[in-house]
XYZ file of C-alpha atoms in Angstrom:
271
model
C 175.107 -1.551 -83.440
C 176.576 -2.837 -86.684
C 175.313 -0.370 -89.254
C 176.208 0.680 -92.763
C 177.072 4.331 -93.199
C 177.194 5.768 -96.691
C 178.166 9.067 -98.213
C 180.293 10.657 -100.909
C 179.715 7.654 -103.141
C 181.027 5.058 -100.696
C 179.745 3.006 -97.790
C 181.293 1.268 -94.825
C 180.128 -1.003 -92.041
C 180.542 0.522 -88.613
C 180.476 -1.524 -85.414
C 180.664 1.009 -82.617
C 179.723 -1.603 -80.031
C 183.102 -3.234 -80.616
C 184.958 -0.085 -79.639
C 186.448 0.456 -76.204
C 185.243 3.071 -73.754
C 188.212 5.244 -74.611
C 187.489 4.980 -78.325
C 183.848 5.946 -77.737
C 184.974 8.938 -75.674
C 187.300 9.965 -78.508
C 184.332 9.950 -80.902
C 182.920 12.939 -79.007
C 185.061 15.180 -81.209
C 183.813 13.579 -84.443
C 182.407 15.997 -86.998
C 179.336 13.781 -87.414
C 176.768 14.109 -84.627
C 175.584 10.572 -85.373
C 178.857 9.125 -84.101
C 178.676 11.261 -80.972
C 175.126 10.245 -80.136
C 175.779 6.573 -80.757
C 178.910 6.730 -78.607
C 176.945 8.457 -75.837
C 174.216 5.836 -75.919
C 176.693 2.977 -75.764
C 178.543 4.535 -72.846
C 175.243 5.086 -71.039
C 174.266 1.445 -71.533
C 177.668 0.274 -70.299
C 177.541 2.574 -67.275
C 174.305 0.894 -66.203
C 176.108 -2.414 -65.693
C 179.755 -1.578 -64.999
C 182.228 1.211 -64.354
C 183.395 3.241 -67.341
C 187.125 3.128 -68.058
C 189.051 5.809 -66.156
C 190.843 6.934 -69.314
C 187.534 7.513 -71.093
C 186.241 9.541 -68.161
C 189.415 11.623 -68.114
C 189.070 12.377 -71.830
C 185.438 13.454 -71.439
C 186.328 15.676 -68.486
C 189.153 17.336 -70.410
C 186.784 18.029 -73.278
C 184.128 19.430 -70.928
C 186.681 21.699 -69.231
C 188.332 22.984 -72.412
C 187.298 26.639 -72.502
C 189.325 27.115 -75.683
C 187.311 24.441 -77.461
C 184.043 24.898 -79.312
C 180.855 25.142 -77.261
C 179.203 22.111 -78.936
C 182.228 19.976 -78.052
C 182.023 20.981 -74.393
C 178.288 20.310 -74.330
C 178.757 16.898 -75.902
C 181.071 15.889 -73.074
C 178.843 17.385 -70.366
C 175.792 15.559 -71.687
C 177.617 12.242 -71.719
C 179.074 12.716 -68.245
C 175.546 13.461 -67.082
C 173.907 10.359 -68.577
C 176.628 8.069 -67.171
C 176.242 9.716 -63.738
C 179.752 11.154 -63.704
C 178.982 14.870 -63.840
C 180.372 15.824 -60.446
C 179.093 18.855 -58.474
C 182.357 20.766 -58.889
C 182.272 20.513 -62.673
C 178.591 21.472 -62.683
C 179.333 24.575 -60.581
C 182.138 25.442 -62.980
C 179.735 25.159 -65.910
C 177.283 27.495 -64.164
C 179.785 30.351 -64.535
C 180.871 29.447 -68.069
C 181.289 32.395 -70.472
C 178.636 30.882 -72.751
C 175.004 31.404 -71.791
C 174.153 28.152 -73.583
C 176.459 26.143 -71.332
C 175.144 27.917 -68.241
C 171.548 27.211 -69.226
C 172.288 23.560 -69.905
C 174.017 23.339 -66.535
C 170.805 24.438 -64.848
C 168.857 21.792 -66.733
C 171.336 18.999 -66.065
C 171.466 19.883 -62.386
C 167.689 19.765 -61.927
C 166.170 17.314 -64.384
C 166.209 14.433 -61.885
C 163.781 15.505 -59.127
C 164.971 12.774 -56.761
C 168.643 13.619 -57.348
C 168.804 17.395 -57.526
C 172.387 18.551 -57.954
C 171.661 22.257 -57.447
C 170.286 23.871 -54.310
C 167.331 26.256 -54.645
C 169.330 29.151 -53.187
C 171.820 28.661 -56.018
C 169.057 29.142 -58.575
C 167.752 32.181 -56.677
C 171.216 33.753 -56.830
C 171.605 33.022 -60.531
C 168.094 34.313 -61.259
C 169.016 37.601 -59.622
C 172.490 37.963 -61.128
C 172.800 36.202 -64.491
C 172.537 38.619 -67.430
C 171.152 36.029 -69.850
C 167.409 35.565 -70.470
C 168.301 32.135 -71.844
C 169.618 31.126 -68.426
C 166.627 32.645 -66.653
C 164.312 30.665 -68.918
C 166.124 27.487 -67.894
C 165.685 28.440 -64.233
C 161.969 29.076 -64.681
C 161.636 25.680 -66.358
C 163.542 24.000 -63.524
C 161.617 25.603 -60.640
C 158.841 22.948 -60.514
C 161.469 20.339 -59.589
C 161.677 21.877 -56.121
C 159.337 21.946 -53.142
C 156.682 24.670 -53.194
C 158.462 27.098 -50.824
C 161.577 26.953 -52.996
C 159.502 27.346 -56.157
C 158.073 30.535 -54.704
C 161.535 31.901 -53.865
C 162.890 31.117 -57.334
C 159.891 32.629 -59.113
C 160.060 35.717 -56.899
C 163.703 36.233 -57.847
C 162.865 35.919 -61.545
C 160.007 38.383 -61.119
C 162.467 41.147 -60.210
C 164.043 41.179 -63.676
C 162.303 44.127 -65.312
C 164.251 43.619 -68.534
C 162.153 40.495 -69.125
C 158.837 42.376 -69.253
C 158.791 42.324 -73.046
C 160.198 38.826 -73.455
C 158.000 36.471 -75.444
C 158.319 33.552 -73.034
C 159.779 34.505 -69.655
C 156.833 36.227 -67.941
C 154.578 33.243 -68.672
C 157.244 30.767 -67.605
C 157.715 32.685 -64.354
C 153.962 32.421 -63.836
C 154.012 28.678 -64.496
C 156.724 28.383 -61.851
C 154.783 30.528 -59.388
C 151.220 29.295 -59.981
C 151.346 26.101 -57.863
C 152.441 28.168 -54.860
C 149.895 30.996 -54.981
C 146.993 29.247 -53.233
C 149.069 28.746 -50.081
C 150.846 32.113 -50.305
C 148.083 34.526 -51.293
C 149.286 37.564 -49.294
C 152.880 37.147 -50.453
C 151.782 36.485 -54.036
C 149.669 39.642 -54.084
C 152.579 41.584 -52.597
C 154.672 40.281 -55.472
C 151.972 41.281 -57.969
C 152.159 44.837 -56.634
C 155.920 45.198 -57.001
C 156.986 43.036 -59.953
C 157.986 44.777 -63.169
C 156.367 42.003 -65.242
C 152.833 43.274 -65.972
C 151.552 39.955 -67.295
C 152.719 38.247 -64.104
C 150.715 40.773 -62.070
C 147.663 39.999 -64.201
C 148.115 36.246 -63.834
C 148.371 36.482 -60.052
C 145.258 38.663 -59.836
C 143.371 36.400 -62.225
C 144.219 33.313 -60.172
C 143.533 34.952 -56.800
C 140.134 36.205 -57.969
C 139.062 32.608 -58.513
C 138.960 32.038 -54.740
C 136.845 33.700 -52.042
C 139.926 34.548 -49.969
C 141.663 35.976 -53.006
C 138.684 38.179 -53.862
C 138.629 39.534 -50.323
C 142.326 40.355 -50.410
C 142.251 41.942 -53.860
C 139.289 44.117 -52.893
C 141.054 45.205 -49.697
C 144.151 46.174 -51.671
C 142.343 48.189 -54.339
C 142.301 51.239 -52.090
C 146.082 51.116 -51.661
C 147.007 50.688 -55.322
C 147.658 53.661 -57.604
C 144.424 54.496 -59.371
C 145.529 53.258 -62.802
C 146.753 49.987 -61.332
C 143.540 49.598 -59.319
C 141.377 50.095 -62.400
C 143.416 47.566 -64.330
C 143.148 45.089 -61.447
C 139.362 45.447 -61.525
C 139.325 44.625 -65.234
C 141.365 41.494 -64.582
C 139.070 40.712 -61.648
C 136.034 40.960 -63.932
C 137.673 38.853 -66.623
C 138.454 36.118 -64.104
C 134.831 35.977 -62.967
C 133.008 36.597 -66.270
C 131.404 33.142 -66.227
C 130.545 33.212 -62.506
C 127.300 34.261 -60.823
C 125.944 34.472 -57.305
C 129.281 35.072 -55.618
C 129.438 36.803 -52.264
C 130.578 40.433 -52.523
C 133.927 41.039 -50.802
C 133.610 43.127 -47.651
C 135.991 45.806 -48.945
C 134.265 46.082 -52.322
C 131.949 49.042 -51.508
C 134.916 51.233 -50.558
C 136.790 50.245 -53.707
C 133.678 50.836 -55.820
C 133.220 54.335 -54.401
C 136.839 55.168 -55.167
C 136.587 53.930 -58.729
C 132.972 54.808 -59.420
C 133.977 57.309 -62.060
C 136.199 54.866 -63.922
C 133.499 53.680 -66.289
C 135.215 50.327 -66.672
C 133.122 47.963 -64.609
C 134.364 48.948 -61.165
C 130.818 49.369 -59.900
C-alpha cells in the first residue's frame, strides 16, 4: 500500500499500511475519498485477523452518530463499521430513523445484505414499508426482500403494495413485483387478492400475467372476473390474453363461460 499520490504540481509517497488503526479511522474525515476507501480496506483486512483498536472503533462510532456532521461522513463510518463487523444492532436501529432518507436506505441495505446474518427482522421492514415517507427507502426495502424466506417476502411486498403514491414511480412497482414474484405460485389466492386491492396498476397486471401461466391461476382469475368491476375485468382479460398469446390447446377454465357472457359486448377478446 505504498503509493505515490500527485496533484497541484507535487507528489508524495503514501504508506497507509504503516498507519495505526486510530490513524486510519481518522482518515474517514479526509476530503479525498481515496484515503477513506483505502483506510476502510485496510481496517477490513486487519479485522479479519485481529481485533481493531478500541480507540479507532470509538472514533468511527462518534462519526457515525454525529447528526450535526455531513451525511457522507456518517455514511463513511457506517460502511466501515459494517465491513469490520462492528455495526451493532442498536446503532443500525438508530440509523433506520435518521433524518436523512439516504442514511435510512443504506441502513436497510447494510442490515440485509448478508442473507446468513440478517440484522433486521422482516416485521421491521414491513413496518418501515408502511410508514416511511421516502420512496428511496422503500426501494431499498424492495431490493432487500429476497434475502428473507418466502412468507416474509410476501409480507414485505404486500406492505409495499399499499403505497399508492408509488404508482407512477419509475422503479418501485417493478421492484415490488420482483420481490413478490417468487411467492405467487404458492400463494395464488392471496396474490390475486392483493392484485384486486393494490393501488399499483402494473403490479396488478404482473400478478395476473404470472397467474395466467398456470392452470390453477387461470381457474382462479376466471372465477374472479365476475366479481371485479367491469373495467377492471376487461383489463384483466386483456392481460390474460397477452400472457397466453403463444399458447394453444389449453383447457378452458370452468368459470370462463360465465365471464364471457358478462363481457361478451366488450369487443376486446373476452369471448
